[in-house]
Amino acid sequence: MTYGIMFLRVLPGRTFDETLEEINSAYAPDADVRPMTVTGDELGVWDRLVQRISREVGPVTTEDYPYSLTLWRDGPAGHLQLDYLSDSASIEIPYRYPGQRALPIMAEAYRIARTTGRARVHNCQMGSSERTRYGRPRGRRRGRSRGR
């Protein structure tokens, strides 16, 4: 279980939930999963986002997968993960920070969320891992790691 913050570009004429349901349908057990193709503009947004987050909260690590552009932050406040797609993003924080102990990592997550929201995506939704962990296909340069 995780704390989650999700950003999603809502499809025209749809609600957030309808858009999320359509995206999730691509990951049904019988669906063909296709890697995401990242454009040069989208890669530029991702690279700028990683640089801004590094300046805002400190060192991060990134990795490019066939289905995700992922950023990890392991700092004094705790651990979080940002998964980025050109039209959506999600931040997940392990549910191991109870009560007051969650405040530092959540403050860091919201700083990253503000930076992410300004980068490109439109609507924000908060919830549990059931709403935020949907495995949207993304990808380029398999397995290439970049430390920032």
mmCIF file of N, CA and C in Angstrom:
data_model
loop_
_atom_site.group_PDB
_atom_site.id
_atom_site.type_symbol
_atom_site.label_atom_id
_atom_site.label_comp_id
_atom_site.label_asym_id
_atom_site.label_seq_id
_atom_site.Cartn_x
_atom_site.Cartn_y
_atom_site.Cartn_z
ATOM 1 N N MET A 1 0.843 -1.172 0.000
ATOM 2 C CA MET A 1 0.000 0.000 0.000
ATOM 3 C C MET A 1 0.891 1.239 0.000
ATOM 4 N N THR A 2 0.512 2.242 -0.764
ATOM 5 C CA THR A 2 1.285 3.475 -0.836
ATOM 6 C C THR A 2 0.374 4.681 -0.688
ATOM 7 N N TYR A 3 0.982 5.786 -0.295
ATOM 8 C CA TYR A 3 0.339 7.087 -0.471
ATOM 9 C C TYR A 3 0.566 7.424 -1.929
ATOM 10 N N GLY A 4 -0.380 8.070 -2.587
ATOM 11 C CA GLY A 4 -0.172 8.381 -3.983
ATOM 12 C C GLY A 4 -0.714 9.729 -4.385
ATOM 13 N N ILE A 5 -0.015 10.370 -5.307
ATOM 14 C CA ILE A 5 -0.467 11.595 -5.956
ATOM 15 C C ILE A 5 -0.396 11.301 -7.444
ATOM 16 N N MET A 6 -1.491 11.515 -8.152
ATOM 17 C CA MET A 6 -1.531 11.201 -9.571
ATOM 18 C C MET A 6 -1.875 12.446 -10.377
ATOM 19 N N PHE A 7 -1.172 12.610 -11.483
ATOM 20 C CA PHE A 7 -1.458 13.659 -12.450
ATOM 21 C C PHE A 7 -1.889 12.976 -13.734
ATOM 22 N N LEU A 8 -2.933 13.497 -14.342
ATOM 23 C CA LEU A 8 -3.461 12.849 -15.537
ATOM 24 C C LEU A 8 -4.060 13.889 -16.463
ATOM 25 N N ARG A 9 -3.691 13.833 -17.727
ATOM 26 C CA ARG A 9 -4.324 14.695 -18.725
ATOM 27 C C ARG A 9 -5.659 14.038 -19.064
ATOM 28 N N VAL A 10 -6.735 14.689 -18.681
ATOM 29 C CA VAL A 10 -8.071 14.133 -18.875
ATOM 30 C C VAL A 10 -8.432 14.211 -20.358
ATOM 31 N N LEU A 11 -8.936 13.105 -20.885
ATOM 32 C CA LEU A 11 -9.330 13.054 -22.290
ATOM 33 C C LEU A 11 -10.498 13.999 -22.542
ATOM 34 N N PRO A 12 -10.568 14.616 -23.706
ATOM 35 C CA PRO A 12 -11.664 15.541 -24.011
ATOM 36 C C PRO A 12 -13.028 14.868 -23.830
ATOM 37 N N GLY A 13 -13.925 15.559 -23.129
ATOM 38 C CA GLY A 13 -15.274 15.048 -22.924
ATOM 39 C C GLY A 13 -15.382 13.956 -21.878
ATOM 40 N N ARG A 14 -14.302 13.661 -21.158
ATOM 41 C CA ARG A 14 -14.297 12.600 -20.149
ATOM 42 C C ARG A 14 -13.994 13.186 -18.779
ATOM 43 N N THR A 15 -14.354 12.441 -17.749
ATOM 44 C CA THR A 15 -13.972 12.805 -16.392
ATOM 45 C C THR A 15 -12.616 12.184 -16.086
ATOM 46 N N PHE A 16 -12.041 12.561 -14.961
ATOM 47 C CA PHE A 16 -10.785 11.966 -14.521
ATOM 48 C C PHE A 16 -10.943 10.455 -14.393
ATOM 49 N N ASP A 17 -12.021 10.025 -13.709
ATOM 50 C CA ASP A 17 -12.228 8.587 -13.496
ATOM 51 C C ASP A 17 -12.441 7.833 -14.806
ATOM 52 N N GLU A 18 -13.166 8.433 -15.752
ATOM 53 C CA GLU A 18 -13.379 7.772 -17.048
ATOM 54 C C GLU A 18 -12.059 7.636 -17.812
ATOM 55 N N THR A 19 -11.241 8.685 -17.762
ATOM 56 C CA THR A 19 -9.938 8.627 -18.423
ATOM 57 C C THR A 19 -9.066 7.554 -17.788
ATOM 58 N N LEU A 20 -9.043 7.513 -16.460
ATOM 59 C CA LEU A 20 -8.247 6.511 -15.755
ATOM 60 C C LEU A 20 -8.731 5.100 -16.078
ATOM 61 N N GLU A 21 -10.036 4.916 -16.135
ATOM 62 C CA GLU A 21 -10.587 3.596 -16.472
ATOM 63 C C GLU A 21 -10.166 3.167 -17.877
ATOM 64 N N GLU A 22 -10.184 4.104 -18.821
ATOM 65 C CA GLU A 22 -9.770 3.769 -20.186
ATOM 66 C C GLU A 22 -8.288 3.393 -20.234
ATOM 67 N N ILE A 23 -7.462 4.142 -19.521
ATOM 68 C CA ILE A 23 -6.039 3.818 -19.472
ATOM 69 C C ILE A 23 -5.835 2.442 -18.847
ATOM 70 N N ASN A 24 -6.512 2.189 -17.739
ATOM 71 C CA ASN A 24 -6.368 0.903 -17.053
ATOM 72 C C ASN A 24 -6.820 -0.265 -17.916
ATOM 73 N N SER A 25 -7.795 -0.054 -18.788
ATOM 74 C CA SER A 25 -8.294 -1.149 -19.623
ATOM 75 C C SER A 25 -7.207 -1.690 -20.552
ATOM 76 N N ALA A 26 -6.213 -0.869 -20.848
ATOM 77 C CA ALA A 26 -5.112 -1.325 -21.698
ATOM 78 C C ALA A 26 -4.225 -2.342 -20.985
ATOM 79 N N TYR A 27 -4.423 -2.507 -19.687
ATOM 80 C CA TYR A 27 -3.589 -3.413 -18.903
ATOM 81 C C TYR A 27 -4.350 -4.609 -18.381
ATOM 82 N N ALA A 28 -5.456 -4.889 -18.987
ATOM 83 C CA ALA A 28 -6.201 -6.097 -18.642
ATOM 84 C C ALA A 28 -5.318 -7.301 -18.978
ATOM 85 N N PRO A 29 -5.545 -8.434 -18.316
ATOM 86 C CA PRO A 29 -4.690 -9.605 -18.556
ATOM 87 C C PRO A 29 -4.600 -10.020 -20.022
ATOM 88 N N ASP A 30 -5.643 -9.774 -20.796
ATOM 89 C CA ASP A 30 -5.622 -10.188 -22.198
ATOM 90 C C ASP A 30 -5.206 -9.062 -23.150
ATOM 91 N N ALA A 31 -4.842 -7.897 -22.626
ATOM 92 C CA ALA A 31 -4.461 -6.767 -23.478
ATOM 93 C C ALA A 31 -3.006 -6.898 -23.922
ATOM 94 N N ASP A 32 -2.728 -6.424 -25.127
ATOM 95 C CA ASP A 32 -1.353 -6.368 -25.622
ATOM 96 C C ASP A 32 -0.702 -5.097 -25.096
ATOM 97 N N VAL A 33 0.346 -5.246 -24.299
ATOM 98 C CA VAL A 33 1.042 -4.096 -23.733
ATOM 99 C C VAL A 33 2.085 -3.620 -24.730
ATOM 100 N N ARG A 34 2.036 -2.334 -25.031
ATOM 101 C CA ARG A 34 2.972 -1.748 -25.985
ATOM 102 C C ARG A 34 3.848 -0.720 -25.279
ATOM 103 N N PRO A 35 5.155 -0.746 -25.522
ATOM 104 C CA PRO A 35 6.016 0.280 -24.936
ATOM 105 C C PRO A 35 5.626 1.665 -25.444
ATOM 106 N N MET A 36 5.813 2.647 -24.595
ATOM 107 C CA MET A 36 5.535 4.019 -24.980
ATOM 108 C C MET A 36 6.705 4.558 -25.795
ATOM 109 N N THR A 37 6.414 5.350 -26.784
ATOM 110 C CA THR A 37 7.432 6.037 -27.557
ATOM 111 C C THR A 37 7.510 7.463 -27.033
ATOM 112 N N VAL A 38 8.682 7.881 -26.619
ATOM 113 C CA VAL A 38 8.878 9.216 -26.071
ATOM 114 C C VAL A 38 9.399 10.123 -27.174
ATOM 115 N N THR A 39 8.718 11.256 -27.388
ATOM 116 C CA THR A 39 9.170 12.219 -28.389
ATOM 117 C C THR A 39 10.311 13.054 -27.822
ATOM 118 N N GLY A 40 10.981 13.768 -28.689
ATOM 119 C CA GLY A 40 12.052 14.656 -28.246
ATOM 120 C C GLY A 40 11.551 15.721 -27.287
ATOM 121 N N ASP A 41 10.361 16.279 -27.566
ATOM 122 C CA ASP A 41 9.779 17.283 -26.671
ATOM 123 C C ASP A 41 9.479 16.682 -25.305
ATOM 124 N N GLU A 42 8.910 15.479 -25.284
ATOM 125 C CA GLU A 42 8.580 14.820 -24.017
ATOM 126 C C GLU A 42 9.840 14.497 -23.225
ATOM 127 N N LEU A 43 10.876 14.065 -23.923
ATOM 128 C CA LEU A 43 12.148 13.788 -23.259
ATOM 129 C C LEU A 43 12.733 15.074 -22.677
ATOM 130 N N GLY A 44 12.584 16.171 -23.405
ATOM 131 C CA GLY A 44 13.041 17.464 -22.893
ATOM 132 C C GLY A 44 12.308 17.863 -21.627
ATOM 133 N N VAL A 45 10.987 17.649 -21.607
ATOM 134 C CA VAL A 45 10.196 17.943 -20.408
ATOM 135 C C VAL A 45 10.689 17.085 -19.250
ATOM 136 N N TRP A 46 10.894 15.796 -19.484
ATOM 137 C CA TRP A 46 11.368 14.886 -18.436
ATOM 138 C C TRP A 46 12.726 15.341 -17.901
ATOM 139 N N ASP A 47 13.663 15.647 -18.803
ATOM 140 C CA ASP A 47 14.997 16.062 -18.367
ATOM 141 C C ASP A 47 14.939 17.352 -17.548
ATOM 142 N N ARG A 48 14.131 18.323 -17.981
ATOM 143 C CA ARG A 48 13.976 19.565 -17.209
ATOM 144 C C ARG A 48 13.321 19.291 -15.864
ATOM 145 N N LEU A 49 12.349 18.393 -15.854
ATOM 146 C CA LEU A 49 11.665 18.037 -14.611
ATOM 147 C C LEU A 49 12.651 17.417 -13.615
ATOM 148 N N VAL A 50 13.480 16.503 -14.081
ATOM 149 C CA VAL A 50 14.476 15.866 -13.213
ATOM 150 C C VAL A 50 15.440 16.921 -12.659
ATOM 151 N N GLN A 51 15.883 17.844 -13.501
ATOM 152 C CA GLN A 51 16.794 18.899 -13.045
ATOM 153 C C GLN A 51 16.128 19.783 -11.990
ATOM 154 N N ARG A 52 14.875 20.172 -12.224
ATOM 155 C CA ARG A 52 14.160 21.023 -11.259
ATOM 156 C C ARG A 52 13.967 20.309 -9.930
ATOM 157 N N ILE A 53 13.575 19.041 -9.996
ATOM 158 C CA ILE A 53 13.366 18.276 -8.758
ATOM 159 C C ILE A 53 14.682 18.142 -8.002
ATOM 160 N N SER A 54 15.776 17.904 -8.708
ATOM 161 C CA SER A 54 17.090 17.805 -8.062
ATOM 162 C C SER A 54 17.439 19.102 -7.345
ATOM 163 N N ARG A 55 17.154 20.231 -7.974
ATOM 164 C CA ARG A 55 17.415 21.523 -7.328
ATOM 165 C C ARG A 55 16.491 21.745 -6.139
ATOM 166 N N GLU A 56 15.242 21.314 -6.257
ATOM 167 C CA GLU A 56 14.229 21.566 -5.227
ATOM 168 C C GLU A 56 14.418 20.700 -3.983
ATOM 169 N N VAL A 57 14.692 19.402 -4.156
ATOM 170 C CA VAL A 57 14.718 18.495 -3.000
ATOM 171 C C VAL A 57 16.063 17.812 -2.771
ATOM 172 N N GLY A 58 16.937 17.809 -3.750
ATOM 173 C CA GLY A 58 18.233 17.161 -3.581
ATOM 174 C C GLY A 58 18.441 16.040 -4.579
ATOM 175 N N PRO A 59 19.501 15.256 -4.388
ATOM 176 C CA PRO A 59 19.871 14.219 -5.355
ATOM 177 C C PRO A 59 18.754 13.198 -5.600
ATOM 178 N N VAL A 60 18.636 12.810 -6.861
ATOM 179 C CA VAL A 60 17.669 11.790 -7.272
ATOM 180 C C VAL A 60 18.377 10.810 -8.195
ATOM 181 N N THR A 61 17.754 9.676 -8.414
ATOM 182 C CA THR A 61 18.233 8.675 -9.358
ATOM 183 C C THR A 61 17.117 8.437 -10.358
ATOM 184 N N THR A 62 17.467 8.282 -11.624
ATOM 185 C CA THR A 62 16.454 8.000 -12.640
ATOM 186 C C THR A 62 16.826 6.747 -13.408
ATOM 187 N N GLU A 63 15.821 6.145 -13.983
ATOM 188 C CA GLU A 63 16.035 5.004 -14.866
ATOM 189 C C GLU A 63 14.954 5.030 -15.931
ATOM 190 N N ASP A 64 15.354 4.722 -17.155
ATOM 191 C CA ASP A 64 14.426 4.672 -18.276
ATOM 192 C C ASP A 64 14.127 3.214 -18.576
ATOM 193 N N TYR A 65 12.870 2.857 -18.489
ATOM 194 C CA TYR A 65 12.422 1.502 -18.777
ATOM 195 C C TYR A 65 11.594 1.506 -20.059
ATOM 196 N N PRO A 66 11.342 0.351 -20.647
ATOM 197 C CA PRO A 66 10.477 0.314 -21.827
ATOM 198 C C PRO A 66 9.083 0.882 -21.545
ATOM 199 N N TYR A 67 8.638 0.799 -20.288
ATOM 200 C CA TYR A 67 7.289 1.236 -19.963
ATOM 201 C C TYR A 67 7.262 2.357 -18.942
ATOM 202 N N SER A 68 8.405 2.957 -18.627
ATOM 203 C CA SER A 68 8.381 4.029 -17.641
ATOM 204 C C SER A 68 9.639 4.876 -17.682
ATOM 205 N N LEU A 69 9.462 6.123 -17.332
ATOM 206 C CA LEU A 69 10.557 7.013 -16.976
ATOM 207 C C LEU A 69 10.379 7.205 -15.477
ATOM 208 N N THR A 70 11.340 6.759 -14.694
ATOM 209 C CA THR A 70 11.156 6.699 -13.247
ATOM 210 C C THR A 70 12.247 7.468 -12.529
ATOM 211 N N LEU A 71 11.834 8.183 -11.486
ATOM 212 C CA LEU A 71 12.735 8.929 -10.621
ATOM 213 C C LEU A 71 12.554 8.410 -9.208
ATOM 214 N N TRP A 72 13.668 8.193 -8.505
ATOM 215 C CA TRP A 72 13.617 7.802 -7.097
ATOM 216 C C TRP A 72 14.291 8.877 -6.276
ATOM 217 N N ARG A 73 13.712 9.158 -5.143
ATOM 218 C CA ARG A 73 14.312 10.075 -4.178
ATOM 219 C C ARG A 73 14.458 9.328 -2.862
ATOM 220 N N ASP A 74 15.699 9.131 -2.434
ATOM 221 C CA ASP A 74 16.003 8.554 -1.129
ATOM 222 C C ASP A 74 16.772 9.613 -0.364
ATOM 223 N N GLY A 75 16.090 10.291 0.533
ATOM 224 C CA GLY A 75 16.727 11.364 1.279
ATOM 225 C C GLY A 75 16.402 11.266 2.748
ATOM 226 N N PRO A 76 16.790 12.278 3.505
ATOM 227 C CA PRO A 76 16.543 12.274 4.945
ATOM 228 C C PRO A 76 15.062 12.144 5.298
ATOM 229 N N ALA A 77 14.194 12.659 4.434
ATOM 230 C CA ALA A 77 12.750 12.591 4.703
ATOM 231 C C ALA A 77 12.181 11.203 4.440
ATOM 232 N N GLY A 78 12.851 10.407 3.603
ATOM 233 C CA GLY A 78 12.351 9.077 3.271
ATOM 234 C C GLY A 78 12.499 8.773 1.793
ATOM 235 N N HIS A 79 11.703 7.829 1.321
ATOM 236 C CA HIS A 79 11.778 7.328 -0.055
ATOM 237 C C HIS A 79 10.485 7.660 -0.792
ATOM 238 N N LEU A 80 10.622 8.059 -2.061
ATOM 239 C CA LEU A 80 9.453 8.190 -2.929
ATOM 240 C C LEU A 80 9.856 7.887 -4.355
ATOM 241 N N GLN A 81 8.851 7.638 -5.182
ATOM 242 C CA GLN A 81 9.069 7.290 -6.585
ATOM 243 C C GLN A 81 8.129 8.119 -7.437
ATOM 244 N N LEU A 82 8.668 8.704 -8.518
ATOM 245 C CA LEU A 82 7.881 9.434 -9.507
ATOM 246 C C LEU A 82 7.954 8.657 -10.806
ATOM 247 N N ASP A 83 6.810 8.253 -11.333
ATOM 248 C CA ASP A 83 6.729 7.637 -12.655
ATOM 249 C C ASP A 83 6.121 8.671 -13.580
ATOM 250 N N TYR A 84 6.782 8.932 -14.701
ATOM 251 C CA TYR A 84 6.364 9.992 -15.618
ATOM 252 C C TYR A 84 6.013 9.426 -16.980
ATOM 253 N N LEU A 85 4.884 9.880 -17.503
ATOM 254 C CA LEU A 85 4.486 9.662 -18.887
ATOM 255 C C LEU A 85 4.227 11.043 -19.447
ATOM 256 N N SER A 86 4.268 11.199 -20.719
ATOM 257 C CA SER A 86 4.082 12.526 -21.288
ATOM 258 C C SER A 86 2.747 13.143 -20.899
ATOM 259 N N ASP A 87 1.715 12.330 -20.733
ATOM 260 C CA ASP A 87 0.387 12.871 -20.425
ATOM 261 C C ASP A 87 -0.078 12.559 -19.012
ATOM 262 N N SER A 88 0.762 11.938 -18.198
ATOM 263 C CA SER A 88 0.402 11.666 -16.813
ATOM 264 C C SER A 88 1.659 11.368 -16.007
ATOM 265 N N ALA A 89 1.486 11.381 -14.701
ATOM 266 C CA ALA A 89 2.587 11.065 -13.790
ATOM 267 C C ALA A 89 1.986 10.619 -12.474
ATOM 268 N N SER A 90 2.752 9.869 -11.708
ATOM 269 C CA SER A 90 2.295 9.505 -10.368
ATOM 270 C C SER A 90 3.482 9.508 -9.418
ATOM 271 N N ILE A 91 3.194 9.913 -8.192
ATOM 272 C CA ILE A 91 4.177 9.892 -7.120
ATOM 273 C C ILE A 91 3.671 8.898 -6.094
ATOM 274 N N GLU A 92 4.537 7.992 -5.678
ATOM 275 C CA GLU A 92 4.158 7.000 -4.675
ATOM 276 C C GLU A 92 5.142 7.031 -3.521
ATOM 277 N N ILE A 93 4.585 6.980 -2.317
ATOM 278 C CA ILE A 93 5.363 6.977 -1.089
ATOM 279 C C ILE A 93 4.982 5.731 -0.317
ATOM 280 N N PRO A 94 5.954 4.898 0.077
ATOM 281 C CA PRO A 94 5.607 3.694 0.843
ATOM 282 C C PRO A 94 4.818 4.056 2.100
ATOM 283 N N TYR A 95 3.870 3.234 2.412
ATOM 284 C CA TYR A 95 3.002 3.459 3.565
ATOM 285 C C TYR A 95 3.691 2.931 4.821
ATOM 286 N N ARG A 96 4.860 3.477 5.103
ATOM 287 C CA ARG A 96 5.590 3.066 6.300
ATOM 288 C C ARG A 96 5.910 4.258 7.192
ATOM 289 N N TYR A 97 5.301 5.382 6.887
ATOM 290 C CA TYR A 97 5.514 6.599 7.648
ATOM 291 C C TYR A 97 4.199 6.982 8.322
ATOM 292 N N PRO A 98 3.952 6.518 9.548
ATOM 293 C CA PRO A 98 2.675 6.806 10.201
ATOM 294 C C PRO A 98 2.648 8.192 10.848
ATOM 295 N N GLY A 99 1.462 8.767 10.892
ATOM 296 C CA GLY A 99 1.219 10.001 11.627
ATOM 297 C C GLY A 99 2.217 11.100 11.345
ATOM 298 N N GLN A 100 2.770 11.662 12.411
ATOM 299 C CA GLN A 100 3.710 12.776 12.302
ATOM 300 C C GLN A 100 4.963 12.403 11.514
ATOM 301 N N ARG A 101 5.343 11.132 11.528
ATOM 302 C CA ARG A 101 6.539 10.711 10.787
ATOM 303 C C ARG A 101 6.344 10.841 9.278
ATOM 304 N N ALA A 102 5.102 10.925 8.828
ATOM 305 C CA ALA A 102 4.827 11.073 7.395
ATOM 306 C C ALA A 102 4.993 12.514 6.919
ATOM 307 N N LEU A 103 4.991 13.477 7.823
ATOM 308 C CA LEU A 103 5.018 14.885 7.414
ATOM 309 C C LEU A 103 6.230 15.260 6.560
ATOM 310 N N PRO A 104 7.467 14.893 6.916
ATOM 311 C CA PRO A 104 8.603 15.298 6.078
ATOM 312 C C PRO A 104 8.547 14.722 4.658
ATOM 313 N N ILE A 105 8.235 13.447 4.504
ATOM 314 C CA ILE A 105 8.201 12.858 3.159
ATOM 315 C C ILE A 105 7.015 13.390 2.364
ATOM 316 N N MET A 106 5.899 13.659 3.026
ATOM 317 C CA MET A 106 4.751 14.217 2.309
ATOM 318 C C MET A 106 5.037 15.653 1.871
ATOM 319 N N ALA A 107 5.731 16.428 2.705
ATOM 320 C CA ALA A 107 6.114 17.787 2.302
ATOM 321 C C ALA A 107 7.013 17.731 1.069
ATOM 322 N N GLU A 108 7.954 16.786 1.056
ATOM 323 C CA GLU A 108 8.829 16.624 -0.102
ATOM 324 C C GLU A 108 8.026 16.182 -1.325
ATOM 325 N N ALA A 109 7.097 15.264 -1.127
ATOM 326 C CA ALA A 109 6.255 14.792 -2.234
ATOM 327 C C ALA A 109 5.446 15.938 -2.828
ATOM 328 N N TYR A 110 4.914 16.815 -1.987
ATOM 329 C CA TYR A 110 4.135 17.937 -2.511
ATOM 330 C C TYR A 110 5.016 18.952 -3.226
ATOM 331 N N ARG A 111 6.264 19.138 -2.801
ATOM 332 C CA ARG A 111 7.178 20.010 -3.558
ATOM 333 C C ARG A 111 7.416 19.410 -4.943
ATOM 334 N N ILE A 112 7.631 18.102 -4.997
ATOM 335 C CA ILE A 112 7.821 17.431 -6.285
ATOM 336 C C ILE A 112 6.537 17.498 -7.106
ATOM 337 N N ALA A 113 5.392 17.345 -6.463
ATOM 338 C CA ALA A 113 4.106 17.412 -7.167
ATOM 339 C C ALA A 113 3.902 18.786 -7.793
ATOM 340 N N ARG A 114 4.228 19.852 -7.069
ATOM 341 C CA ARG A 114 4.083 21.198 -7.647
ATOM 342 C C ARG A 114 4.985 21.351 -8.866
ATOM 343 N N THR A 115 6.209 20.865 -8.775
ATOM 344 C CA THR A 115 7.135 20.936 -9.899
ATOM 345 C C THR A 115 6.612 20.119 -11.072
ATOM 346 N N THR A 116 6.117 18.929 -10.802
ATOM 347 C CA THR A 116 5.576 18.054 -11.847
ATOM 348 C C THR A 116 4.354 18.683 -12.492
ATOM 349 N N GLY A 117 3.463 19.235 -11.691
ATOM 350 C CA GLY A 117 2.250 19.859 -12.208
ATOM 351 C C GLY A 117 2.551 21.028 -13.119
ATOM 352 N N ARG A 118 3.585 21.787 -12.793
ATOM 353 C CA ARG A 118 3.960 22.923 -13.642
ATOM 354 C C ARG A 118 4.613 22.458 -14.934
ATOM 355 N N ALA A 119 5.188 21.248 -14.925
ATOM 356 C CA ALA A 119 5.936 20.774 -16.090
ATOM 357 C C ALA A 119 5.044 20.536 -17.299
ATOM 358 N N ARG A 120 3.898 19.852 -17.111
ATOM 359 C CA ARG A 120 3.130 19.534 -18.305
ATOM 360 C C ARG A 120 1.745 18.978 -18.052
ATOM 361 N N VAL A 121 1.526 18.293 -16.957
ATOM 362 C CA VAL A 121 0.274 17.588 -16.763
ATOM 363 C C VAL A 121 -0.756 18.492 -16.115
ATOM 364 N N HIS A 122 -2.036 18.101 -16.185
ATOM 365 C CA HIS A 122 -3.109 19.020 -15.861
ATOM 366 C C HIS A 122 -3.813 18.784 -14.537
ATOM 367 N N ASN A 123 -4.424 17.655 -14.340
ATOM 368 C CA ASN A 123 -5.272 17.429 -13.171
ATOM 369 C C ASN A 123 -4.547 16.589 -12.140
ATOM 370 N N CYS A 124 -4.866 16.811 -10.886
ATOM 371 C CA CYS A 124 -4.228 16.074 -9.797
ATOM 372 C C CYS A 124 -5.281 15.279 -9.050
ATOM 373 N N GLN A 125 -4.954 14.058 -8.672
ATOM 374 C CA GLN A 125 -5.848 13.207 -7.881
ATOM 375 C C GLN A 125 -4.997 12.510 -6.843
ATOM 376 N N MET A 126 -5.459 12.485 -5.603
ATOM 377 C CA MET A 126 -4.731 11.782 -4.556
ATOM 378 C C MET A 126 -5.508 10.548 -4.164
ATOM 379 N N GLY A 127 -4.801 9.501 -3.782
ATOM 380 C CA GLY A 127 -5.498 8.292 -3.374
ATOM 381 C C GLY A 127 -4.535 7.207 -2.964
ATOM 382 N N SER A 128 -5.038 6.006 -2.924
ATOM 383 C CA SER A 128 -4.234 4.859 -2.525
ATOM 384 C C SER A 128 -3.592 4.226 -3.744
ATOM 385 N N SER A 129 -2.824 3.180 -3.499
ATOM 386 C CA SER A 129 -2.118 2.531 -4.599
ATOM 387 C C SER A 129 -3.069 1.952 -5.633
ATOM 388 N N GLU A 130 -4.291 1.629 -5.247
ATOM 389 C CA GLU A 130 -5.216 1.075 -6.229
ATOM 390 C C GLU A 130 -5.542 2.084 -7.329
ATOM 391 N N ARG A 131 -5.510 3.377 -7.010
ATOM 392 C CA ARG A 131 -5.802 4.404 -8.004
ATOM 393 C C ARG A 131 -4.555 4.857 -8.737
ATOM 394 N N THR A 132 -3.389 4.734 -8.118
ATOM 395 C CA THR A 132 -2.208 5.347 -8.702
ATOM 396 C C THR A 132 -1.279 4.374 -9.404
ATOM 397 N N ARG A 133 -1.357 3.107 -9.110
ATOM 398 C CA ARG A 133 -0.411 2.160 -9.692
ATOM 399 C C ARG A 133 -1.077 1.434 -10.845
ATOM 400 N N TYR A 134 -1.035 2.042 -12.024
ATOM 401 C CA TYR A 134 -1.754 1.445 -13.138
ATOM 402 C C TYR A 134 -0.844 0.961 -14.248
ATOM 403 N N GLY A 135 0.458 1.125 -14.123
ATOM 404 C CA GLY A 135 1.401 0.535 -15.066
ATOM 405 C C GLY A 135 1.251 0.959 -16.502
ATOM 406 N N ARG A 136 1.005 2.202 -16.764
ATOM 407 C CA ARG A 136 0.870 2.697 -18.125
ATOM 408 C C ARG A 136 2.140 2.413 -18.921
ATOM 409 N N PRO A 137 2.035 1.829 -20.116
ATOM 410 C CA PRO A 137 3.243 1.558 -20.896
ATOM 411 C C PRO A 137 3.986 2.835 -21.248
ATOM 412 N N ARG A 138 5.256 2.805 -21.043
ATOM 413 C CA ARG A 138 6.122 3.904 -21.410
ATOM 414 C C ARG A 138 7.444 3.291 -21.804
ATOM 415 N N GLY A 139 8.270 4.007 -22.498
ATOM 416 C CA GLY A 139 9.562 3.411 -22.696
ATOM 417 C C GLY A 139 10.449 4.068 -23.705
ATOM 418 N N ARG A 140 11.708 3.812 -23.526
ATOM 419 C CA ARG A 140 12.786 4.140 -24.426
ATOM 420 C C ARG A 140 14.052 3.686 -23.753
ATOM 421 N N ARG A 141 15.070 3.448 -24.499
ATOM 422 C CA ARG A 141 16.390 3.072 -23.998
ATOM 423 C C ARG A 141 16.324 2.107 -22.830
ATOM 424 N N ARG A 142 16.019 0.899 -23.097
ATOM 425 C CA ARG A 142 15.839 -0.132 -22.064
ATOM 426 C C ARG A 142 17.012 -0.199 -21.092
ATOM 427 N N GLY A 143 16.627 -0.152 -19.806
ATOM 428 C CA GLY A 143 17.579 -0.412 -18.753
ATOM 429 C C GLY A 143 18.682 0.608 -18.563
ATOM 430 N N ARG A 144 18.605 1.727 -19.228
ATOM 431 C CA ARG A 144 19.664 2.718 -19.092
ATOM 432 C C ARG A 144 19.443 3.515 -17.816
ATOM 433 N N SER A 145 20.437 3.598 -16.974
ATOM 434 C CA SER A 145 20.352 4.316 -15.702
ATOM 435 C C SER A 145 21.071 5.643 -15.813
ATOM 436 N N ARG A 146 20.494 6.633 -15.155
ATOM 437 C CA ARG A 146 21.166 7.925 -15.065
ATOM 438 C C ARG A 146 21.042 8.420 -13.635
ATOM 439 N N GLY A 147 22.119 8.676 -12.971
ATOM 440 C CA GLY A 147 22.081 9.280 -11.638
ATOM 441 C C GLY A 147 22.068 10.784 -11.772
ATOM 442 N N ARG A 148 21.293 11.440 -10.951
ATOM 443 C CA ARG A 148 21.220 12.909 -10.989
ATOM 444 C C ARG A 148 21.474 13.439 -9.615
#
